[in-house]
Coordinates of C-alpha atoms in Angstrom, one line a residue:
M1 CA -1.9 22.4 2.8
V2 CA -4.4 22.4 5.6
K3 CA -5.1 25.1 8.1
N4 CA -7.8 24.8 10.8
G5 CA -9.1 21.7 9.2
V6 CA -9.7 23.4 5.8
I7 CA -7.8 22.6 2.6
L8 CA -5.9 25.7 1.4
G9 CA -4.0 24.1 -1.4
I10 CA -3.3 20.7 -3.1
L11 CA -0.2 19.6 -5.0
K12 CA -1.9 17.3 -7.5
G13 CA -5.2 17.5 -9.2
Q14 CA -7.6 14.7 -8.6
S15 CA -9.8 12.7 -10.9
Q16 CA -13.4 13.5 -10.1
T17 CA -14.9 10.2 -11.1
L18 CA -18.0 8.8 -9.5
E19 CA -15.9 6.0 -7.9
S20 CA -13.8 8.5 -5.9
K21 CA -14.8 8.4 -2.3
R22 CA -12.5 11.2 -1.2
I23 CA -12.8 14.6 -2.8
L24 CA -10.0 17.1 -2.3
L25 CA -11.1 20.7 -3.1
I26 CA -9.6 23.9 -2.0
G27 CA -11.8 25.5 0.7
T28 CA -13.4 22.2 1.8
K29 CA -12.9 20.4 5.2
Y30 CA -10.0 18.0 5.2
S31 CA -10.6 14.4 6.1
P32 CA -7.7 11.8 6.2
P33 CA -7.8 9.0 3.7
E34 CA -9.4 5.7 4.7
K35 CA -7.2 3.0 6.0
Q36 CA -6.0 0.7 3.1
G37 CA -6.0 -2.5 5.2
K38 CA -2.2 -2.4 5.5
F39 CA -0.2 -3.3 8.6
N40 CA 1.6 -0.8 10.7
V41 CA 5.2 -2.2 10.8
Y42 CA 5.7 -0.9 14.3
T43 CA 2.7 -2.7 15.8
A44 CA 2.1 -5.7 13.6
N45 CA 2.9 -9.2 14.7
L46 CA 5.8 -9.7 12.3
D47 CA 6.4 -13.4 13.3
E48 CA 2.8 -14.2 12.3
I49 CA 2.9 -12.2 9.1
F50 CA 6.1 -13.9 7.8
K51 CA 5.7 -17.4 9.4
D52 CA 5.0 -19.2 6.1
I53 CA 7.0 -17.0 3.7
K54 CA 9.5 -19.1 1.7
R55 CA 9.8 -17.0 -1.5
E56 CA 11.9 -14.0 -2.1
I57 CA 10.5 -10.8 -0.6
T58 CA 10.1 -7.9 -3.0
G59 CA 9.8 -4.2 -2.4
N60 CA 6.4 -4.2 -3.9
Y61 CA 5.3 -7.0 -1.6
L62 CA 6.4 -4.8 1.4
L63 CA 4.7 -1.7 0.0
N64 CA 1.4 -3.6 -0.3
L65 CA 1.8 -5.1 3.2
F66 CA 2.8 -2.1 5.3
D67 CA 1.7 1.5 5.3
N68 CA 5.0 2.9 6.7
F69 CA 7.4 2.5 3.8
S70 CA 8.5 4.6 0.8
P71 CA 9.3 2.7 -2.3
I72 CA 13.1 3.2 -1.8
T73 CA 12.9 2.0 1.8
A74 CA 10.8 -1.1 0.8
E75 CA 13.4 -1.9 -1.9
E76 CA 16.2 -1.6 0.6
L77 CA 14.5 -3.7 3.3
S78 CA 13.6 -6.4 0.7
F79 CA 17.3 -6.5 -0.3
I80 CA 18.4 -6.9 3.3
I81 CA 15.8 -9.5 4.1
N82 CA 16.7 -11.6 1.0
Q83 CA 20.4 -11.5 1.9
N84 CA 19.9 -12.5 5.5
K85 CA 16.7 -14.5 6.0
E86 CA 18.6 -17.8 6.1
N87 CA 20.5 -16.6 9.2
Q88 CA 18.0 -14.4 10.9
S89 CA 14.2 -14.1 11.3
I90 CA 12.5 -11.6 9.1
K91 CA 11.2 -10.0 12.3
S92 CA 14.7 -9.4 13.7
I93 CA 15.9 -8.1 10.3
I94 CA 13.0 -5.6 10.1
E95 CA 13.5 -4.5 13.7
G96 CA 17.2 -4.0 13.2
F97 CA 16.5 -1.9 10.0
L98 CA 13.9 0.3 11.8
N99 CA 16.2 0.9 14.8
Q100 CA 19.4 1.5 13.0
K101 CA 21.4 4.8 13.6
T102 CA 21.0 7.3 10.8
Q103 CA 24.1 7.8 8.6
P104 CA 23.7 10.6 6.1
T105 CA 25.1 9.3 2.9
I106 CA 25.8 10.4 -0.7
I107 CA 26.1 7.7 -3.3
D108 CA 28.0 8.6 -6.5
G109 CA 25.7 8.3 -9.5
V110 CA 22.5 8.9 -7.5
L111 CA 21.3 12.4 -7.2
D112 CA 20.1 12.5 -3.7
V113 CA 21.2 12.6 0.0
F114 CA 20.0 9.6 2.0
P115 CA 19.5 9.4 5.7
I116 CA 21.0 5.9 5.8
D117 CA 23.3 3.8 3.5
Y118 CA 20.9 2.2 1.1
S119 CA 23.0 -0.9 0.3
H120 CA 20.9 -2.0 -2.7
L121 CA 22.0 1.2 -4.6
V122 CA 25.3 0.8 -6.5
G123 CA 28.1 3.5 -6.2
N124 CA 30.9 4.8 -4.1
R125 CA 29.7 6.2 -0.8
T126 CA 30.6 9.2 1.3
Y127 CA 29.3 9.3 4.8
Y128 CA 28.6 12.4 6.9
D129 CA 28.2 13.1 10.6
N130 CA 25.1 15.2 10.1
F131 CA 22.6 15.9 7.4
L132 CA 23.5 19.5 7.0
D133 CA 27.1 18.6 6.0
A134 CA 25.7 16.0 3.6
Q135 CA 23.3 18.4 2.0
T136 CA 26.0 21.1 1.6
K137 CA 28.3 18.7 -0.1
F138 CA 25.5 17.4 -2.3
Y139 CA 24.4 20.9 -3.5
D140 CA 28.1 21.7 -4.2
K141 CA 28.2 18.6 -6.4
V142 CA 24.9 19.6 -8.1
E143 CA 26.3 23.1 -8.8
T144 CA 29.5 21.6 -10.2
L145 CA 27.6 19.2 -12.4
S146 CA 25.3 22.0 -13.6
A147 CA 28.3 24.1 -14.5
F148 CA 30.0 21.1 -16.3
N149 CA 26.8 20.4 -18.3
S150 CA 26.5 24.1 -19.2
L151 CA 30.1 24.1 -20.5
K152 CA 29.5 20.8 -22.3
N153 CA 26.4 22.2 -24.1
S154 CA 28.3 25.3 -25.1
I155 CA 31.2 23.3 -26.5
E156 CA 28.8 21.0 -28.4
Q157 CA 27.0 24.1 -29.9
K158 CA 30.3 25.6 -31.0
I159 CA 31.4 22.3 -32.6
S160 CA 28.1 21.9 -34.4
A161 CA 28.3 25.5 -35.7
L162 CA 31.9 24.9 -37.0
L163 CA 30.8 21.6 -38.7
K164 CA 27.9 23.4 -40.4
K165 CA 30.2 26.1 -41.5
E166 CA 32.7 23.5 -42.8
N167 CA 30.0 21.7 -44.7
K168 CA 28.9 24.9 -46.5
T169 CA 32.4 25.6 -47.9

C-alpha cells in the first residue's frame, strides 16, 4: 500500500540479494518496477508480432510477450487463438477477445467467479446479468459446500470412533 508516494505496507517479503535492483521497504519512497521489455497488447503491432508464427500459441508464450495478461487470461486467449487461427488472423482474435462484453460466469468445479466465460475451463456454466448476482450465488455455494464438508468431517469422525470402539471389543 502506498500513500503520498511512500510505502506503508507490502504483501510479500522480498529477497534482499545484491542482484535486486528494486527494494521495497516500509517507509521508503515507492518507485514503479522497470519495464520488462514486454509489449502492451493495446498498442503493439499485432500483425507484425504474429506474422511468422506457425506453431501452437501457449499461455506462457503470451505471458512472456505481453504485460497485460493474468495467467488465466493468457491460457484462455491461447486456447481461442489455437482453435481459430486457421480461419482468422491472430490480431482479429485478440482484438475480439479484448473487446468482448463481460458475462459474469460461475463454472461448476472451479471455485471462482469469472468476468467472462473462460472456455478453456471445463464444467457446467451459470451466467449472470451482473457481477453482484454472480458473487452472491458463488458465496451461497461456498457456504453450502463448507456446511457439507463440516457435516462430512463430523460423520467420518463418528464412524472412526465407532470402528475403534468395535475393534477394542
